[in-house]
Tab-separated table of N, CA and C in Angstrom:
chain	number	residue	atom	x	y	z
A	848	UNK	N	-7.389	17.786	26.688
A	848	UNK	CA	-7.706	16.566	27.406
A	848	UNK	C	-6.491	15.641	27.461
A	849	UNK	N	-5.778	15.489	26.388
A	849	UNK	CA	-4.678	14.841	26.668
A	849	UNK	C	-3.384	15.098	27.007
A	850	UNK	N	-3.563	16.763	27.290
A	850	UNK	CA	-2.271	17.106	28.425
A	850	UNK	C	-2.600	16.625	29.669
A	851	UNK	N	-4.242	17.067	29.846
A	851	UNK	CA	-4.696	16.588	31.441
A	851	UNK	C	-4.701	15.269	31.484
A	852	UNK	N	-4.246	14.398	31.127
A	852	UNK	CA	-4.435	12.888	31.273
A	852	UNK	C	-5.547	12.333	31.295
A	853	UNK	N	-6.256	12.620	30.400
A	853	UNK	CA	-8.254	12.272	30.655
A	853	UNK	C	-7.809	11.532	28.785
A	854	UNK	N	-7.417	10.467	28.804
A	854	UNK	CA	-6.680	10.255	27.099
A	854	UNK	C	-8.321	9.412	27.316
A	855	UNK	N	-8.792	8.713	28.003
A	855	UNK	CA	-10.154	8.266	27.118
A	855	UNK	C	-11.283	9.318	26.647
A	856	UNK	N	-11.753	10.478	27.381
A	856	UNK	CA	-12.268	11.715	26.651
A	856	UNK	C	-11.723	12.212	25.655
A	857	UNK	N	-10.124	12.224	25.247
A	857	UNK	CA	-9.215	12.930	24.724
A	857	UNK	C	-9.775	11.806	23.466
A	858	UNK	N	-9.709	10.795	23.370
A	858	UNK	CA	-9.832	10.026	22.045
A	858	UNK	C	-12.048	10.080	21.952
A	859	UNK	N	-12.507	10.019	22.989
A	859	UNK	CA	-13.972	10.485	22.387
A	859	UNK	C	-14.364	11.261	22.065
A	860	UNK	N	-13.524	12.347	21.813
A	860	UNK	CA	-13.726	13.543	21.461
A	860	UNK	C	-12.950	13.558	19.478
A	861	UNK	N	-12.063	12.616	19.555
A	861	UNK	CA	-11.509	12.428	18.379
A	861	UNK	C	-12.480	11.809	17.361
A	862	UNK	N	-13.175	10.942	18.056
A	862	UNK	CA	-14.505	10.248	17.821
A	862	UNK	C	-15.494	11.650	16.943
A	863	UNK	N	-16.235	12.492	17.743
A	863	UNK	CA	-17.015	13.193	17.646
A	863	UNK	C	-16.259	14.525	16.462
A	864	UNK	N	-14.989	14.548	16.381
A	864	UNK	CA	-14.403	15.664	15.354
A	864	UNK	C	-14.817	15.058	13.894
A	865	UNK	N	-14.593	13.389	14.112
A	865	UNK	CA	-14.318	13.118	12.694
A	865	UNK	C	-15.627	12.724	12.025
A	866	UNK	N	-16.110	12.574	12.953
A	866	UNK	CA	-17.683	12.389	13.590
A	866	UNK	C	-18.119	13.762	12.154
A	867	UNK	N	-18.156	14.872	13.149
A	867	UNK	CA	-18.891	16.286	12.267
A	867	UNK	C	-18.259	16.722	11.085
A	868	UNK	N	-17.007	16.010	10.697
A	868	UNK	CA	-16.402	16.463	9.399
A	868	UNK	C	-16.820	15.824	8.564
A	869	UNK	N	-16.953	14.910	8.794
A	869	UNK	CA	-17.663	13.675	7.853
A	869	UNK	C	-18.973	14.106	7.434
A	870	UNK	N	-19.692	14.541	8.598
A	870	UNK	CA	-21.435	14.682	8.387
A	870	UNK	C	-21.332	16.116	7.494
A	871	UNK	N	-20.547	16.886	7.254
A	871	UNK	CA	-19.916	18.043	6.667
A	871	UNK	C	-20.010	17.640	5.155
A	872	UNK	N	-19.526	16.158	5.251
A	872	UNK	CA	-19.220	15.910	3.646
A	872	UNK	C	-20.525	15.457	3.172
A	873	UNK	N	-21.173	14.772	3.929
A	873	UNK	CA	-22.674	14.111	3.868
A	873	UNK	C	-23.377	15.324	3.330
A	874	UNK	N	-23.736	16.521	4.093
A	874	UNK	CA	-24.025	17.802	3.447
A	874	UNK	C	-24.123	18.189	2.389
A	875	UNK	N	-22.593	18.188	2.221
A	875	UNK	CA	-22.144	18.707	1.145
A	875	UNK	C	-22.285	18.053	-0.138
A	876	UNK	N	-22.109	17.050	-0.335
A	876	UNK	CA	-22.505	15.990	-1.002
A	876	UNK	C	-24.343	15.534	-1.322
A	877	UNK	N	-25.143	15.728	-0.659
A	877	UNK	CA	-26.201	15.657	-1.061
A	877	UNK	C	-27.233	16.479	-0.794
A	878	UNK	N	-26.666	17.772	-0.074
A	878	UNK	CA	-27.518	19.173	0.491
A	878	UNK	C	-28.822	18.578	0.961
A	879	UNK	N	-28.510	18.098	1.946
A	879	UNK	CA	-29.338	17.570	2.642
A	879	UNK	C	-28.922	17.149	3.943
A	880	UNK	N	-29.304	16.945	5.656
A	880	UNK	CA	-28.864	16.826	6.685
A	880	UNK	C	-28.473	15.558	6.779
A	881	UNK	N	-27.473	15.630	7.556
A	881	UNK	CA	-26.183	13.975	7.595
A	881	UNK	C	-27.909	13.337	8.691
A	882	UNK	N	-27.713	12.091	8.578
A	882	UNK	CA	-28.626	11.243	9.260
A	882	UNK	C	-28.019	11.448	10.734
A	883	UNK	N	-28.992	10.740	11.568
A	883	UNK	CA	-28.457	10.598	13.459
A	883	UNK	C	-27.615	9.617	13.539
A	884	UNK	N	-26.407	9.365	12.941
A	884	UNK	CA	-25.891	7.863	13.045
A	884	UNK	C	-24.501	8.334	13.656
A	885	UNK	N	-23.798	7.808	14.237
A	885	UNK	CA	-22.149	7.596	14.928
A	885	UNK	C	-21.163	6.836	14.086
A	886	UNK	N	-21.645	5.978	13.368
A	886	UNK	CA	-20.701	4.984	12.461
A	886	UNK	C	-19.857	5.828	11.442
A	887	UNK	N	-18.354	6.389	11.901
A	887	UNK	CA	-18.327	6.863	10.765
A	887	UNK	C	-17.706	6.348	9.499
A	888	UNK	N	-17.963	5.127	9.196
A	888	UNK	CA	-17.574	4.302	8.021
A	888	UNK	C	-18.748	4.169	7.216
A	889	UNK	N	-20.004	4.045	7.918
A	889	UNK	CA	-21.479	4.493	7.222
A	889	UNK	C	-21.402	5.764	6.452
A	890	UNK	N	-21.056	7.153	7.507
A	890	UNK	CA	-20.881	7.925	7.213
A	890	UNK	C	-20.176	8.395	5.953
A	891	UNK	N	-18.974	8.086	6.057
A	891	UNK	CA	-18.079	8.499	5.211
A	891	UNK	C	-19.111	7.951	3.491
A	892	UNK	N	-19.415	6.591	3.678
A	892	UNK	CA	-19.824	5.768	2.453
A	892	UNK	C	-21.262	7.080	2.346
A	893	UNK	N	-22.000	7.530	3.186
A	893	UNK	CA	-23.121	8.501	2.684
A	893	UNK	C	-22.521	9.914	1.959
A	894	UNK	N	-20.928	9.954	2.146
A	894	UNK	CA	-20.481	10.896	1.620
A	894	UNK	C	-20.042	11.192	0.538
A	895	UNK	N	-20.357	9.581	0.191
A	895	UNK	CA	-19.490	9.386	-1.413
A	895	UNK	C	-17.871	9.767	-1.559
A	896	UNK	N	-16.959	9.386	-0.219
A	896	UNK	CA	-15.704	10.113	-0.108
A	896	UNK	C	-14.950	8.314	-0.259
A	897	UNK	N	-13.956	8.619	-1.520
A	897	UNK	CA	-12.612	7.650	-1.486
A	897	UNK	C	-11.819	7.858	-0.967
A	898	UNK	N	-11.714	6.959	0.178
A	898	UNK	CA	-10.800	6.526	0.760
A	898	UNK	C	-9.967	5.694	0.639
A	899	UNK	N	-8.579	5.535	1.416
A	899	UNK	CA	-7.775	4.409	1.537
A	899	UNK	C	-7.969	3.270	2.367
A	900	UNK	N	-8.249	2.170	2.308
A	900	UNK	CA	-7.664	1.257	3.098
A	900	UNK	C	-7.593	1.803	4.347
A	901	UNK	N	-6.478	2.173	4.625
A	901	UNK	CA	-6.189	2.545	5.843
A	901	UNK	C	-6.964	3.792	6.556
A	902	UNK	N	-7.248	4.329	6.071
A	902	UNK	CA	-8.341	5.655	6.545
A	902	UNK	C	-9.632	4.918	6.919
A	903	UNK	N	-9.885	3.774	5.881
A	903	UNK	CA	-11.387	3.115	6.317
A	903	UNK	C	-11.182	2.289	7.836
A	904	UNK	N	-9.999	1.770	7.996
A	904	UNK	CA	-9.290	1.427	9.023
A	904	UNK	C	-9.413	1.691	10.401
A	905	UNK	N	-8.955	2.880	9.842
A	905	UNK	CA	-8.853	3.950	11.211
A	905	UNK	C	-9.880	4.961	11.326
A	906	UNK	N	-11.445	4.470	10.291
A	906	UNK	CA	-12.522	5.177	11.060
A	906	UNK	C	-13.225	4.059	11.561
A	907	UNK	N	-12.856	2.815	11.002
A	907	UNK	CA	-13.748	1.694	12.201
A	907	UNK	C	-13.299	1.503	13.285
A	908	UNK	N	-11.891	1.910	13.495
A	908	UNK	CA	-11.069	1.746	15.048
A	908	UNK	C	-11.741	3.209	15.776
A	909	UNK	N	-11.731	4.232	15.231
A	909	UNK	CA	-12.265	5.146	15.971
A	909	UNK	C	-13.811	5.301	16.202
A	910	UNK	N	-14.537	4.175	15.806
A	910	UNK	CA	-15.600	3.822	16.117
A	910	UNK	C	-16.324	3.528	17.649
A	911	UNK	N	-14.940	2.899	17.858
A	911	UNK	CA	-14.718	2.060	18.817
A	911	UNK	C	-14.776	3.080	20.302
A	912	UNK	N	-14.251	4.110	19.817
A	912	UNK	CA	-14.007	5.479	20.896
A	912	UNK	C	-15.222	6.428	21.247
A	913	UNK	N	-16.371	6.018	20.523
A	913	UNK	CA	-17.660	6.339	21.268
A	913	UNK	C	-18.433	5.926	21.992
A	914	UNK	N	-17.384	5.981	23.156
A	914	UNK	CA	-17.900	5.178	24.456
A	914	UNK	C	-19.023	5.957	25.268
A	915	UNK	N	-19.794	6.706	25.359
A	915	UNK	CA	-20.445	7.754	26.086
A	915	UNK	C	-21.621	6.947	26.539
A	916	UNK	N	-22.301	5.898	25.487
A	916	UNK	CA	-23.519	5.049	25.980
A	916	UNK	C	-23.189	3.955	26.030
A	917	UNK	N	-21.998	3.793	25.980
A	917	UNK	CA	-21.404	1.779	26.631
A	917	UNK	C	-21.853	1.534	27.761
A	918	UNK	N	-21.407	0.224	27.769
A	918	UNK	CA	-21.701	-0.320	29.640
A	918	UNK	C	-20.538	-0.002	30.310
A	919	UNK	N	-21.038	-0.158	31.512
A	919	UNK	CA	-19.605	0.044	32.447
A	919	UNK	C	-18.700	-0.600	32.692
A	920	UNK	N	-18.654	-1.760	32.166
A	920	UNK	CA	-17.573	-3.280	32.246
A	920	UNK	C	-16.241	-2.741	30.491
A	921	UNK	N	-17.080	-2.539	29.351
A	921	UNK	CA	-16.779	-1.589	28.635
A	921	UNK	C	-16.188	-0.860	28.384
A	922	UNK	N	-16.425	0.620	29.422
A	922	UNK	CA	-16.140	1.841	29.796
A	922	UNK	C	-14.637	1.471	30.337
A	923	UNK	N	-14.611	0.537	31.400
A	923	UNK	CA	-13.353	0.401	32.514
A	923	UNK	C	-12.383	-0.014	31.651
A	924	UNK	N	-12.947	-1.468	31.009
A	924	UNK	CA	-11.529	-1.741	29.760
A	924	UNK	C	-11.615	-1.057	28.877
A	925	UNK	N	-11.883	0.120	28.289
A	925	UNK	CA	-11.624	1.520	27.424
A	925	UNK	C	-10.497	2.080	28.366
A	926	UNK	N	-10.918	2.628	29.013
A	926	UNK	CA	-10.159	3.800	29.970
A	926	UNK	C	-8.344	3.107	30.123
A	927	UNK	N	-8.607	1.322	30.217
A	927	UNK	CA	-7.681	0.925	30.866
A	927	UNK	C	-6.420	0.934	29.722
A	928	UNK	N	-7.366	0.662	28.642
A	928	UNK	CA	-6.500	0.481	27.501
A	928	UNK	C	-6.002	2.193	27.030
A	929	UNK	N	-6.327	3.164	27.625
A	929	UNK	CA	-5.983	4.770	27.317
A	929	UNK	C	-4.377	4.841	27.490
A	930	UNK	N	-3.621	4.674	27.279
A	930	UNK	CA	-2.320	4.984	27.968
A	930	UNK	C	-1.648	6.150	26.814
A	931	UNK	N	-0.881	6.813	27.778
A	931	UNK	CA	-0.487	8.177	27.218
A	931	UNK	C	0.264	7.581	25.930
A	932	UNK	N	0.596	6.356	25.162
A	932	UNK	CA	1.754	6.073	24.197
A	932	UNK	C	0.072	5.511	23.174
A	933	UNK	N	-0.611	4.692	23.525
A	933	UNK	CA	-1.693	4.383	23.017
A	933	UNK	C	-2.566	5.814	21.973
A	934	UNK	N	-2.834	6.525	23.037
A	934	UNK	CA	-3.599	7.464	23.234
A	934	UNK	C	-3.178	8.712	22.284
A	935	UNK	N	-2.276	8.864	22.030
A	935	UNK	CA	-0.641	9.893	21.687
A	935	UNK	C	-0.268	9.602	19.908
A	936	UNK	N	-0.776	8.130	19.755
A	936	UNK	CA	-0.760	7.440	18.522
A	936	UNK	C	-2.179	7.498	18.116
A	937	UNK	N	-2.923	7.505	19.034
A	937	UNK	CA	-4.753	7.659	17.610
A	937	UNK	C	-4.757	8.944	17.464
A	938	UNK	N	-4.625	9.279	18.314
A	938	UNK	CA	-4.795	11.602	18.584
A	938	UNK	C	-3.700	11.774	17.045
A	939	UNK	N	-2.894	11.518	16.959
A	939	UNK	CA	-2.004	11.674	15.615
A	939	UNK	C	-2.522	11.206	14.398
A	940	UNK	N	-2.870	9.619	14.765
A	940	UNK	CA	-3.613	9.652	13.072
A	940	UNK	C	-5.185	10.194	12.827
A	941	UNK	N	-5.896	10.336	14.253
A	941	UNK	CA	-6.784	11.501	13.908
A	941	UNK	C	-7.167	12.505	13.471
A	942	UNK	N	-5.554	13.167	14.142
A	942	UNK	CA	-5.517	14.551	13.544
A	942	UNK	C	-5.057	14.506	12.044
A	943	UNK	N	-4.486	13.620	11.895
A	943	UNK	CA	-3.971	13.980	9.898
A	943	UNK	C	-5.332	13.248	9.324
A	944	UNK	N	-6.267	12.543	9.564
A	944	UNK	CA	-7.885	12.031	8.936
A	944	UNK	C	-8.046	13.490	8.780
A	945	UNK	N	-8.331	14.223	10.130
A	945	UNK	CA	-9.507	15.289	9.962
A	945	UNK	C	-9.064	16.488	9.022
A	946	UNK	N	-7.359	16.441	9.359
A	946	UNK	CA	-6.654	17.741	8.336
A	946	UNK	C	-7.300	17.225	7.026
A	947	UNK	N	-6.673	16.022	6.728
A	947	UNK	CA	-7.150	15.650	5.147
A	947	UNK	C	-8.914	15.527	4.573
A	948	UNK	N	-9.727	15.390	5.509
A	948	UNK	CA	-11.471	15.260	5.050
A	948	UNK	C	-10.866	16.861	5.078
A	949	UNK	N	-10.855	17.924	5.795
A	949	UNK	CA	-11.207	19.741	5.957
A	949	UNK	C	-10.582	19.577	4.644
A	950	UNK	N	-9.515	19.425	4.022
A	950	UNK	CA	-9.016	19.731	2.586
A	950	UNK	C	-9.727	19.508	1.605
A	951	UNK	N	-10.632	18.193	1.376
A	951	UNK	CA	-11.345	17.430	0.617
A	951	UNK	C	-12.477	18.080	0.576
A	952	UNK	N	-12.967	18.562	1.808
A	952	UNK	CA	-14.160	19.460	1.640
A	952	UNK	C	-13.998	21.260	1.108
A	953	UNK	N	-15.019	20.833	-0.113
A	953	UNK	CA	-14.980	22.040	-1.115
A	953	UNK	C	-16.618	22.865	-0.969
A	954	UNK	N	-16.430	24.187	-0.373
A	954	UNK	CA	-17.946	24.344	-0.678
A	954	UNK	C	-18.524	24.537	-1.894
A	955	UNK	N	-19.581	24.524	-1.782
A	955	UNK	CA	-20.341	24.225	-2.913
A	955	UNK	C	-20.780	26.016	-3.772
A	956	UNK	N	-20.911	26.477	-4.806
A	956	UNK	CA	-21.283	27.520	-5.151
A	956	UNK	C	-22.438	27.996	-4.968
């Protein structure tokens, strides 16, 4: 998505990765199904996972990127604010969140 220039899908989709890794830890953590929720700062806290500062940070900013049931006034200033240098910088610290939760997650015996 973010070769094709679609960087606001490209970051709701970053949304929804860190989204299921998280609900992974929720799992794992209480063998039991992650709740229906999107927040993943809720999330993470149902996971019993320590975090930094800055990781808690940058899952309330990527909060922000689950635009799919916004309004359309919303939607337009999302998209507008997508720019390939914007866009290029969350996709990066996304991707090192999700590397680091997949590490953290240990299955269970």
């Amino acid at each position: 998505l973010f070769k094709s220039k679609r960087y606001d899908s490209a970051l709701f989709f970053g949304h929804i990765i860190l989204e299921k890794i998280l609900k992974a830890h929720v799992v794992n953590a209480t063998n039991k199904n992650a709740p229906k929720i999107h927040d993943l700062v809720r999330i993470a806290e149902l996971a019993e996972l320590e975090l930094k500062r800055e990781q808690i940070e940058l899952l309330k900013e990527a909060n922000n990127f689950n635009i799919e049931t916004r309004y359309p006034d919303y939607k337009l200033r999302f998209y507008k604010m997508c720019t390939k240098k914007f866009t290029g910088g969350k996709l990066n610290k996304i991707t090192k969140m999700y590397k680091f939760l997949c590490q953290k997650l240990e299955p269970k015996k």
